[in-house]
């Protein structure tokens, strides 16, 4: 079963990559996923609608964001997508004039306010540490049928090489499931980010999504240019004056 890293076809690949994304984050389920890719309602139809919406939105984001770079790993025996990765190659400080992403994937009520706040909280540690050009791994997933066969590592190898070629730091926000992969690649913890959106006046829609998602934790992780980190010696760029 050869698993090959391939460039992405933005015209044709989004429906299959969105399905693989859902199947990857459903096993095991991760509650925060609802913030980025919600299923509104229950049952198979609602899930199919959610995958279709995700495919459309991912394509739109990709088309409008020059920093966006998608990749896939394909099982060349079957043609099935085994995993995907979405990179942002930031050639400039993205936090100098941060683009606000309209949260179109939630209705314009308290649920959208919750998600807007959750997204702000999510990027807060990186907005402090990564005020310079950098490589950011936004999304990575391997389908459950293909785990522990080096799919994630193929993406990481590509990203580390790219960051070194460009002379950029490499940042990512890690789920608990991603940590072993990043630790195996020498990434350093920067900050724990326990995401609990707050408002003074939560309405029922806010409370519904809050209950569904709960507090969720990511860890901002960093790899310096060249990948060689020595505690107490390597300078963390965001700690420099
Ligand atoms: C995280 C994820 C992408 C890893 O993908 P993968 O293709 O299974 O990872 P690889 O096979 O390339 O693993 C490379 C190395 O990382 C480490 N590693 C990866 N998954 C591991 C696990 N579950 N337990 C322990 N070590 C692990 C190992 O050192 C592994 O090398 P080895 O198999 O030779 O021991 C996958 O588990 C996944 O999609 N999880 C759900 C979605 C998610 O949370 N994504 C992370 C977002 S930050």
PDB file of C-alpha atoms and ligand atoms in Angstrom:
ATOM      1  CA  UNK A   1       0.000   0.000   0.000  1.00  0.00           C
ATOM      2  CA  UNK A   2       2.262   2.872  -1.192  1.00  0.00           C
ATOM      3  CA  UNK A   3       1.367   6.164   0.450  1.00  0.00           C
ATOM      4  CA  UNK A   4       2.507   9.082  -1.652  1.00  0.00           C
ATOM      5  CA  UNK A   5       2.634  12.789  -0.843  1.00  0.00           C
ATOM      6  CA  UNK A   6       1.040  14.616  -3.741  1.00  0.00           C
ATOM      7  CA  UNK A   7       0.252  18.156  -4.670  1.00  0.00           C
ATOM      8  CA  UNK A   8      -3.370  19.082  -4.346  1.00  0.00           C
ATOM      9  CA  UNK A   9      -5.824  19.713  -7.159  1.00  0.00           C
ATOM     10  CA  UNK A  10      -7.909  22.639  -5.945  1.00  0.00           C
ATOM     11  CA  UNK A  11     -10.461  22.078  -8.715  1.00  0.00           C
ATOM     12  CA  UNK A  12     -11.293  18.464  -7.853  1.00  0.00           C
ATOM     13  CA  UNK A  13      -9.912  17.438  -4.432  1.00  0.00           C
ATOM     14  CA  UNK A  14     -11.954  19.427  -1.904  1.00  0.00           C
ATOM     15  CA  UNK A  15     -14.977  17.061  -1.642  1.00  0.00           C
ATOM     16  CA  UNK A  16     -12.735  14.048  -0.914  1.00  0.00           C
ATOM     17  CA  UNK A  17     -10.429  15.959   1.430  1.00  0.00           C
ATOM     18  CA  UNK A  18     -13.408  17.315   3.410  1.00  0.00           C
ATOM     19  CA  UNK A  19     -14.766  13.763   3.821  1.00  0.00           C
ATOM     20  CA  UNK A  20     -11.362  12.505   4.955  1.00  0.00           C
ATOM     21  CA  UNK A  21     -11.139  15.459   7.380  1.00  0.00           C
ATOM     22  CA  UNK A  22     -14.482  14.557   8.970  1.00  0.00           C
ATOM     23  CA  UNK A  23     -13.679  10.842   9.209  1.00  0.00           C
ATOM     24  CA  UNK A  24     -10.308  11.681  10.777  1.00  0.00           C
ATOM     25  CA  UNK A  25     -11.696  14.031  13.424  1.00  0.00           C
ATOM     26  CA  UNK A  26     -14.595  11.687  14.226  1.00  0.00           C
ATOM     27  CA  UNK A  27     -12.198   8.922  15.293  1.00  0.00           C
ATOM     28  CA  UNK A  28     -11.716   9.658  18.104  1.00  0.00           C
ATOM     29  CA  UNK A  29     -14.255  12.496  18.317  1.00  0.00           C
ATOM     30  CA  UNK A  30     -12.818  15.903  19.194  1.00  0.00           C
ATOM     31  CA  UNK A  31     -15.390  18.380  20.455  1.00  0.00           C
ATOM     32  CA  UNK A  32     -13.553  21.501  19.280  1.00  0.00           C
ATOM     33  CA  UNK A  33     -14.018  20.320  15.664  1.00  0.00           C
ATOM     34  CA  UNK A  34     -17.576  21.669  15.843  1.00  0.00           C
ATOM     35  CA  UNK A  35     -16.167  25.207  16.142  1.00  0.00           C
ATOM     36  CA  UNK A  36     -14.507  24.995  12.736  1.00  0.00           C
ATOM     37  CA  UNK A  37     -16.728  22.405  11.012  1.00  0.00           C
ATOM     38  CA  UNK A  38     -20.162  22.162  12.612  1.00  0.00           C
ATOM     39  CA  UNK A  39     -22.886  19.669  11.889  1.00  0.00           C
ATOM     40  CA  UNK A  40     -26.145  21.562  12.279  1.00  0.00           C
ATOM     41  CA  UNK A  41     -28.752  19.024  13.327  1.00  0.00           C
ATOM     42  CA  UNK A  42     -28.495  15.274  13.608  1.00  0.00           C
ATOM     43  CA  UNK A  43     -28.534  12.280  11.292  1.00  0.00           C
ATOM     44  CA  UNK A  44     -26.775  11.310   8.085  1.00  0.00           C
ATOM     45  CA  UNK A  45     -28.265  14.124   5.992  1.00  0.00           C
ATOM     46  CA  UNK A  46     -26.990  16.779   8.435  1.00  0.00           C
ATOM     47  CA  UNK A  47     -23.526  15.195   8.366  1.00  0.00           C
ATOM     48  CA  UNK A  48     -23.465  15.059   4.561  1.00  0.00           C
ATOM     49  CA  UNK A  49     -24.555  18.717   4.428  1.00  0.00           C
ATOM     50  CA  UNK A  50     -21.754  19.585   6.854  1.00  0.00           C
ATOM     51  CA  UNK A  51     -19.130  17.828   4.713  1.00  0.00           C
ATOM     52  CA  UNK A  52     -20.405  19.597   1.611  1.00  0.00           C
ATOM     53  CA  UNK A  53     -20.341  22.979   3.357  1.00  0.00           C
ATOM     54  CA  UNK A  54     -16.792  22.282   4.586  1.00  0.00           C
ATOM     55  CA  UNK A  55     -15.618  21.390   1.067  1.00  0.00           C
ATOM     56  CA  UNK A  56     -17.105  24.588  -0.357  1.00  0.00           C
ATOM     57  CA  UNK A  57     -15.675  26.770   2.398  1.00  0.00           C
ATOM     58  CA  UNK A  58     -12.219  25.208   2.338  1.00  0.00           C
ATOM     59  CA  UNK A  59     -12.070  25.851  -1.386  1.00  0.00           C
ATOM     60  CA  UNK A  60     -13.179  29.453  -0.882  1.00  0.00           C
ATOM     61  CA  UNK A  61     -10.581  30.040   1.850  1.00  0.00           C
ATOM     62  CA  UNK A  62      -7.906  28.498  -0.328  1.00  0.00           C
ATOM     63  CA  UNK A  63      -8.829  30.563  -3.366  1.00  0.00           C
ATOM     64  CA  UNK A  64      -8.784  33.843  -1.440  1.00  0.00           C
ATOM     65  CA  UNK A  65      -5.672  33.268   0.667  1.00  0.00           C
ATOM     66  CA  UNK A  66      -2.309  33.497  -1.089  1.00  0.00           C
ATOM     67  CA  UNK A  67      -0.618  31.921   1.974  1.00  0.00           C
ATOM     68  CA  UNK A  68      -2.727  28.739   1.668  1.00  0.00           C
ATOM     69  CA  UNK A  69      -1.072  25.508   0.572  1.00  0.00           C
ATOM     70  CA  UNK A  70      -2.916  22.174   0.656  1.00  0.00           C
ATOM     71  CA  UNK A  71      -1.391  18.735   0.344  1.00  0.00           C
ATOM     72  CA  UNK A  72      -2.667  15.188   0.329  1.00  0.00           C
ATOM     73  CA  UNK A  73      -1.215  11.737   0.815  1.00  0.00           C
ATOM     74  CA  UNK A  74      -2.755   9.200  -1.521  1.00  0.00           C
ATOM     75  CA  UNK A  75      -2.934   5.413  -1.326  1.00  0.00           C
ATOM     76  CA  UNK A  76      -1.731   4.815  -4.867  1.00  0.00           C
ATOM     77  CA  UNK A  77      -3.218   1.287  -4.936  1.00  0.00           C
ATOM     78  CA  UNK A  78      -6.765   2.581  -4.506  1.00  0.00           C
ATOM     79  CA  UNK A  79      -6.544   6.306  -5.226  1.00  0.00           C
ATOM     80  CA  UNK A  80      -8.029   6.967  -1.774  1.00  0.00           C
ATOM     81  CA  UNK A  81      -6.892  10.033   0.162  1.00  0.00           C
ATOM     82  CA  UNK A  82      -5.121   8.852   3.324  1.00  0.00           C
ATOM     83  CA  UNK A  83      -4.551  12.263   4.858  1.00  0.00           C
ATOM     84  CA  UNK A  84      -4.343  15.993   4.282  1.00  0.00           C
ATOM     85  CA  UNK A  85      -2.523  19.069   5.470  1.00  0.00           C
ATOM     86  CA  UNK A  86      -3.259  22.764   5.143  1.00  0.00           C
ATOM     87  CA  UNK A  87      -0.310  25.101   5.484  1.00  0.00           C
ATOM     88  CA  UNK A  88      -0.118  28.851   5.692  1.00  0.00           C
ATOM     89  CA  UNK A  89       3.198  30.070   4.368  1.00  0.00           C
ATOM     90  CA  UNK A  90       3.349  33.567   5.784  1.00  0.00           C
ATOM     91  CA  UNK A  91       5.918  35.638   3.932  1.00  0.00           C
ATOM     92  CA  UNK A  92       4.925  38.617   6.057  1.00  0.00           C
ATOM     93  CA  UNK A  93       3.779  39.034   9.640  1.00  0.00           C
ATOM     94  CA  UNK A  94       0.093  37.981   9.380  1.00  0.00           C
ATOM     95  CA  UNK A  95      -0.750  39.774  12.626  1.00  0.00           C
ATOM     96  CA  UNK A  96       0.314  43.226  11.413  1.00  0.00           C
ATOM     97  CA  UNK A  97      -3.062  43.672   9.711  1.00  0.00           C
ATOM     98  CA  UNK A  98      -5.009  40.584  10.755  1.00  0.00           C
ATOM     99  CA  UNK A  99      -7.758  39.561   8.364  1.00  0.00           C
ATOM    100  CA  UNK A 100     -11.023  38.839  10.169  1.00  0.00           C
ATOM    101  CA  UNK A 101     -12.605  35.657   8.856  1.00  0.00           C
ATOM    102  CA  UNK A 102     -16.401  36.055   8.773  1.00  0.00           C
ATOM    103  CA  UNK A 103     -17.910  33.093  10.628  1.00  0.00           C
ATOM    104  CA  UNK A 104     -20.383  32.224   7.901  1.00  0.00           C
ATOM    105  CA  UNK A 105     -20.651  28.607   9.028  1.00  0.00           C
ATOM    106  CA  UNK A 106     -22.827  29.540  12.026  1.00  0.00           C
ATOM    107  CA  UNK A 107     -26.093  31.489  11.923  1.00  0.00           C
ATOM    108  CA  UNK A 108     -25.870  35.153  12.878  1.00  0.00           C
ATOM    109  CA  UNK A 109     -26.792  34.683  16.545  1.00  0.00           C
ATOM    110  CA  UNK A 110     -25.140  33.792  19.856  1.00  0.00           C
ATOM    111  CA  UNK A 111     -23.589  30.657  18.369  1.00  0.00           C
ATOM    112  CA  UNK A 112     -21.635  32.777  15.891  1.00  0.00           C
ATOM    113  CA  UNK A 113     -20.541  35.154  18.679  1.00  0.00           C
ATOM    114  CA  UNK A 114     -19.239  32.128  20.612  1.00  0.00           C
ATOM    115  CA  UNK A 115     -17.240  30.875  17.638  1.00  0.00           C
ATOM    116  CA  UNK A 116     -15.851  34.339  16.846  1.00  0.00           C
ATOM    117  CA  UNK A 117     -14.553  34.526  20.410  1.00  0.00           C
ATOM    118  CA  UNK A 118     -13.214  30.946  20.267  1.00  0.00           C
ATOM    119  CA  UNK A 119     -11.265  31.737  17.078  1.00  0.00           C
ATOM    120  CA  UNK A 120      -9.787  34.891  18.632  1.00  0.00           C
ATOM    121  CA  UNK A 121      -8.712  32.892  21.688  1.00  0.00           C
ATOM    122  CA  UNK A 122      -7.322  30.160  19.460  1.00  0.00           C
ATOM    123  CA  UNK A 123      -4.924  32.409  17.596  1.00  0.00           C
ATOM    124  CA  UNK A 124      -3.988  34.602  20.602  1.00  0.00           C
ATOM    125  CA  UNK A 125      -0.786  32.764  21.641  1.00  0.00           C
ATOM    126  CA  UNK A 126       0.504  32.684  18.065  1.00  0.00           C
ATOM    127  CA  UNK A 127      -0.372  36.340  17.553  1.00  0.00           C
ATOM    128  CA  UNK A 128       2.034  37.085  20.413  1.00  0.00           C
ATOM    129  CA  UNK A 129       4.826  34.676  19.417  1.00  0.00           C
ATOM    130  CA  UNK A 130       4.780  34.690  15.617  1.00  0.00           C
ATOM    131  CA  UNK A 131       4.941  38.357  14.644  1.00  0.00           C
ATOM    132  CA  UNK A 132       7.179  37.599  11.675  1.00  0.00           C
ATOM    133  CA  UNK A 133       7.189  35.501   8.510  1.00  0.00           C
ATOM    134  CA  UNK A 134       6.617  31.855   9.432  1.00  0.00           C
ATOM    135  CA  UNK A 135       5.236  28.525   8.332  1.00  0.00           C
ATOM    136  CA  UNK A 136       1.996  27.568  10.094  1.00  0.00           C
ATOM    137  CA  UNK A 137       0.475  24.107   9.996  1.00  0.00           C
ATOM    138  CA  UNK A 138      -3.215  24.940  10.250  1.00  0.00           C
ATOM    139  CA  UNK A 139      -4.809  21.498   9.705  1.00  0.00           C
ATOM    140  CA  UNK A 140      -3.318  17.995   9.600  1.00  0.00           C
ATOM    141  CA  UNK A 141      -5.101  14.677   9.673  1.00  0.00           C
ATOM    142  CA  UNK A 142      -4.587  11.048   8.788  1.00  0.00           C
ATOM    143  CA  UNK A 143      -7.603   8.847   8.123  1.00  0.00           C
ATOM    144  CA  UNK A 144      -8.003   6.204  10.872  1.00  0.00           C
ATOM    145  CA  UNK A 145      -7.389   3.417   8.310  1.00  0.00           C
ATOM    146  CA  UNK A 146      -3.892   4.776   7.642  1.00  0.00           C
ATOM    147  CA  UNK A 147      -2.557   5.860  11.050  1.00  0.00           C
ATOM    148  CA  UNK A 148       0.994   5.084  12.200  1.00  0.00           C
ATOM    149  CA  UNK A 149       2.203   4.480   8.659  1.00  0.00           C
ATOM    150  CA  UNK A 150       4.133   7.688   8.308  1.00  0.00           C
ATOM    151  CA  UNK A 151       1.470   9.824   6.610  1.00  0.00           C
ATOM    152  CA  UNK A 152       1.701  12.599   9.211  1.00  0.00           C
ATOM    153  CA  UNK A 153       5.477  12.355   9.070  1.00  0.00           C
ATOM    154  CA  UNK A 154       5.472  12.924   5.303  1.00  0.00           C
ATOM    155  CA  UNK A 155       3.631  16.209   5.845  1.00  0.00           C
ATOM    156  CA  UNK A 156       5.972  17.200   8.669  1.00  0.00           C
ATOM    157  CA  UNK A 157       9.066  16.420   6.591  1.00  0.00           C
ATOM    158  CA  UNK A 158       7.764  18.641   3.812  1.00  0.00           C
ATOM    159  CA  UNK A 159       6.929  21.486   6.228  1.00  0.00           C
ATOM    160  CA  UNK A 160      10.258  21.362   8.067  1.00  0.00           C
ATOM    161  CA  UNK A 161      12.175  21.372   4.795  1.00  0.00           C
ATOM    162  CA  UNK A 162      10.099  24.255   3.475  1.00  0.00           C
ATOM    163  CA  UNK A 163      10.585  26.282   6.693  1.00  0.00           C
ATOM    164  CA  UNK A 164      14.351  25.711   6.577  1.00  0.00           C
ATOM    165  CA  UNK A 165      14.593  26.632   2.894  1.00  0.00           C
ATOM    166  CA  UNK A 166      12.753  29.865   3.597  1.00  0.00           C
ATOM    167  CA  UNK A 167      14.607  30.511   6.871  1.00  0.00           C
ATOM    168  CA  UNK A 168      11.287  30.670   8.763  1.00  0.00           C
ATOM    169  CA  UNK A 169      10.109  29.538  12.182  1.00  0.00           C
ATOM    170  CA  UNK A 170       7.495  26.783  12.109  1.00  0.00           C
ATOM    171  CA  UNK A 171       4.456  27.093  14.389  1.00  0.00           C
ATOM    172  CA  UNK A 172       1.416  24.907  14.967  1.00  0.00           C
ATOM    173  CA  UNK A 173      -1.401  24.539  17.480  1.00  0.00           C
ATOM    174  CA  UNK A 174      -1.473  20.958  18.714  1.00  0.00           C
ATOM    175  CA  UNK A 175      -4.390  18.801  19.795  1.00  0.00           C
ATOM    176  CA  UNK A 176      -3.658  16.056  22.352  1.00  0.00           C
ATOM    177  CA  UNK A 177      -3.550  13.598  19.419  1.00  0.00           C
ATOM    178  CA  UNK A 178      -1.018  15.612  17.475  1.00  0.00           C
ATOM    179  CA  UNK A 179       1.472  15.989  20.326  1.00  0.00           C
ATOM    180  CA  UNK A 180       3.356  12.692  19.874  1.00  0.00           C
ATOM    181  CA  UNK A 181       4.011  13.496  16.216  1.00  0.00           C
ATOM    182  CA  UNK A 182       5.330  16.966  17.003  1.00  0.00           C
ATOM    183  CA  UNK A 183       7.344  15.834  20.011  1.00  0.00           C
ATOM    184  CA  UNK A 184       8.941  13.151  17.819  1.00  0.00           C
ATOM    185  CA  UNK A 185      10.014  15.982  15.517  1.00  0.00           C
ATOM    186  CA  UNK A 186      11.590  18.095  18.261  1.00  0.00           C
ATOM    187  CA  UNK A 187       8.917  20.783  18.535  1.00  0.00           C
ATOM    188  CA  UNK A 188       9.024  22.974  21.638  1.00  0.00           C
ATOM    189  CA  UNK A 189       6.024  23.940  23.778  1.00  0.00           C
ATOM    190  CA  UNK A 190       5.344  27.643  23.771  1.00  0.00           C
ATOM    191  CA  UNK A 191       2.016  28.013  25.550  1.00  0.00           C
ATOM    192  CA  UNK A 192      -0.984  26.029  26.723  1.00  0.00           C
ATOM    193  CA  UNK A 193      -4.202  27.539  25.433  1.00  0.00           C
ATOM    194  CA  UNK A 194      -7.330  26.557  27.342  1.00  0.00           C
ATOM    195  CA  UNK A 195     -10.095  28.014  25.233  1.00  0.00           C
ATOM    196  CA  UNK A 196     -13.154  29.165  27.210  1.00  0.00           C
ATOM    197  CA  UNK A 197     -15.045  31.875  25.291  1.00  0.00           C
ATOM    198  CA  UNK A 198     -16.655  34.421  27.630  1.00  0.00           C
ATOM    199  CA  UNK A 199     -19.435  36.959  27.275  1.00  0.00           C
ATOM    200  CA  UNK A 200     -21.428  39.052  29.744  1.00  0.00           C
ATOM    201  CA  UNK A 201     -24.742  38.149  28.191  1.00  0.00           C
ATOM    202  CA  UNK A 202     -24.848  34.599  26.771  1.00  0.00           C
ATOM    203  CA  UNK A 203     -28.084  33.829  24.957  1.00  0.00           C
ATOM    204  CA  UNK A 204     -29.532  30.353  24.444  1.00  0.00           C
ATOM    205  CA  UNK A 205     -27.630  29.842  21.162  1.00  0.00           C
ATOM    206  CA  UNK A 206     -24.335  30.762  22.822  1.00  0.00           C
ATOM    207  CA  UNK A 207     -25.086  28.318  25.657  1.00  0.00           C
ATOM    208  CA  UNK A 208     -26.035  25.536  23.197  1.00  0.00           C
ATOM    209  CA  UNK A 209     -22.718  25.673  21.364  1.00  0.00           C
ATOM    210  CA  UNK A 210     -20.788  26.213  24.615  1.00  0.00           C
ATOM    211  CA  UNK A 211     -22.332  23.026  26.008  1.00  0.00           C
ATOM    212  CA  UNK A 212     -21.562  21.103  22.832  1.00  0.00           C
ATOM    213  CA  UNK A 213     -17.939  22.221  22.551  1.00  0.00           C
ATOM    214  CA  UNK A 214     -16.923  22.745  26.191  1.00  0.00           C
ATOM    215  CA  UNK A 215     -13.518  24.198  27.078  1.00  0.00           C
ATOM    216  CA  UNK A 216     -10.882  22.881  24.684  1.00  0.00           C
ATOM    217  CA  UNK A 217      -7.119  22.903  24.962  1.00  0.00           C
ATOM    218  CA  UNK A 218      -4.451  23.348  22.329  1.00  0.00           C
ATOM    219  CA  UNK A 219      -0.721  23.799  22.782  1.00  0.00           C
ATOM    220  CA  UNK A 220       1.169  26.299  20.672  1.00  0.00           C
ATOM    221  CA  UNK A 221       4.361  24.571  19.527  1.00  0.00           C
ATOM    222  CA  UNK A 222       7.381  25.922  17.716  1.00  0.00           C
ATOM    223  CA  UNK A 223      10.356  24.703  15.760  1.00  0.00           C
ATOM    224  CA  UNK A 224      13.192  27.196  15.262  1.00  0.00           C
ATOM    225  CA  UNK A 225      14.809  27.595  11.860  1.00  0.00           C
ATOM    226  CA  UNK A 226      17.073  24.585  11.372  1.00  0.00           C
ATOM    227  CA  UNK A 227      15.254  22.660  14.117  1.00  0.00           C
ATOM    228  CA  UNK A 228      18.022  22.728  16.696  1.00  0.00           C
ATOM    229  CA  UNK A 229      16.644  23.828  20.042  1.00  0.00           C
ATOM    230  CA  UNK A 230      18.726  23.919  23.192  1.00  0.00           C
ATOM    231  CA  UNK A 231      16.996  24.845  26.441  1.00  0.00           C
ATOM    232  CA  UNK A 232      18.548  27.974  27.903  1.00  0.00           C
ATOM    233  CA  UNK A 233      20.615  28.636  24.764  1.00  0.00           C
ATOM    234  CA  UNK A 234      18.315  28.931  21.763  1.00  0.00           C
ATOM    235  CA  UNK A 235      16.790  32.403  21.598  1.00  0.00           C
ATOM    236  CA  UNK A 236      13.015  32.473  21.375  1.00  0.00           C
ATOM    237  CA  UNK A 237      12.414  35.297  18.890  1.00  0.00           C
ATOM    238  CA  UNK A 238       9.321  36.589  20.700  1.00  0.00           C
ATOM    239  CA  UNK A 239      11.311  37.019  23.918  1.00  0.00           C
ATOM    240  CA  UNK A 240      13.847  39.304  22.242  1.00  0.00           C
ATOM    241  CA  UNK A 241      13.492  43.053  22.733  1.00  0.00           C
TER     242      UNK A 241
HETATM  243  C1  LIG B   1      -1.907  13.288  14.592  1.00  0.00           C
HETATM  244  C2  LIG B   1      -2.032  12.429  13.343  1.00  0.00           C
HETATM  245  C3  LIG B   1      -2.128  13.374  12.144  1.00  0.00           C
HETATM  246  C4  LIG B   1      -0.772  11.567  13.224  1.00  0.00           C
HETATM  247  O1  LIG B   1      -0.758  10.979  11.934  1.00  0.00           O
HETATM  248  P1  LIG B   1      -0.081   9.567  11.548  1.00  0.00           P
HETATM  249  O2  LIG B   1      -0.078   9.500  10.073  1.00  0.00           O
HETATM  250  O3  LIG B   1      -0.735   8.465  12.289  1.00  0.00           O
HETATM  251  O4  LIG B   1       1.397   9.780  12.119  1.00  0.00           O
HETATM  252  P2  LIG B   1       2.741   9.022  11.623  1.00  0.00           P
HETATM  253  O5  LIG B   1       2.445   7.586  11.327  1.00  0.00           O
HETATM  254  O6  LIG B   1       3.393   9.787  10.538  1.00  0.00           O
HETATM  255  O7  LIG B   1       3.633   9.137  12.957  1.00  0.00           O
HETATM  256  C5  LIG B   1       4.992   9.574  12.926  1.00  0.00           C
HETATM  257  C6  LIG B   1       5.544   9.480  14.333  1.00  0.00           C
HETATM  258  O8  LIG B   1       4.805  10.338  15.220  1.00  0.00           O
HETATM  259  C7  LIG B   1       4.622   9.670  16.509  1.00  0.00           C
HETATM  260  N1  LIG B   1       3.203   9.323  16.678  1.00  0.00           N
HETATM  261  C8  LIG B   1       2.193   9.580  15.802  1.00  0.00           C
HETATM  262  N2  LIG B   1       1.017   9.164  16.323  1.00  0.00           N
HETATM  263  C9  LIG B   1       1.293   8.624  17.526  1.00  0.00           C
HETATM  264  C10 LIG B   1       0.494   8.038  18.541  1.00  0.00           C
HETATM  265  N3  LIG B   1      -0.844   7.909  18.416  1.00  0.00           N
HETATM  266  N4  LIG B   1       1.102   7.583  19.655  1.00  0.00           N
HETATM  267  C11 LIG B   1       2.443   7.699  19.820  1.00  0.00           C
HETATM  268  N5  LIG B   1       3.258   8.254  18.885  1.00  0.00           N
HETATM  269  C12 LIG B   1       2.691   8.712  17.764  1.00  0.00           C
HETATM  270  C13 LIG B   1       5.491   8.401  16.420  1.00  0.00           C
HETATM  271  O9  LIG B   1       6.788   8.760  16.819  1.00  0.00           O
HETATM  272  C14 LIG B   1       5.417   8.094  14.946  1.00  0.00           C
HETATM  273  O10 LIG B   1       6.488   7.279  14.502  1.00  0.00           O
HETATM  274  P3  LIG B   1       6.398   5.681  14.649  1.00  0.00           P
HETATM  275  O11 LIG B   1       5.039   5.254  14.150  1.00  0.00           O
HETATM  276  O12 LIG B   1       7.520   5.199  13.788  1.00  0.00           O
HETATM  277  O13 LIG B   1       6.565   5.389  16.115  1.00  0.00           O
HETATM  278  C15 LIG B   1      -3.256  11.494  13.423  1.00  0.00           C
HETATM  279  O14 LIG B   1      -3.219  10.790  14.647  1.00  0.00           O
HETATM  280  C16 LIG B   1      -4.599  12.200  13.340  1.00  0.00           C
HETATM  281  O15 LIG B   1      -5.085  12.515  12.259  1.00  0.00           O
HETATM  282  N6  LIG B   1      -5.286  12.469  14.482  1.00  0.00           N
HETATM  283  C17 LIG B   1      -6.605  13.070  14.485  1.00  0.00           C
HETATM  284  C18 LIG B   1      -6.609  14.501  14.006  1.00  0.00           C
HETATM  285  C19 LIG B   1      -5.707  15.378  14.850  1.00  0.00           C
HETATM  286  O16 LIG B   1      -5.866  15.517  16.049  1.00  0.00           O
HETATM  287  N7  LIG B   1      -4.734  16.012  14.172  1.00  0.00           N
HETATM  288  C20 LIG B   1      -3.724  16.804  14.827  1.00  0.00           C
HETATM  289  C21 LIG B   1      -4.093  18.227  14.841  1.00  0.00           C
HETATM  290  S1  LIG B   1      -2.891  19.200  15.724  1.00  0.00           S
END
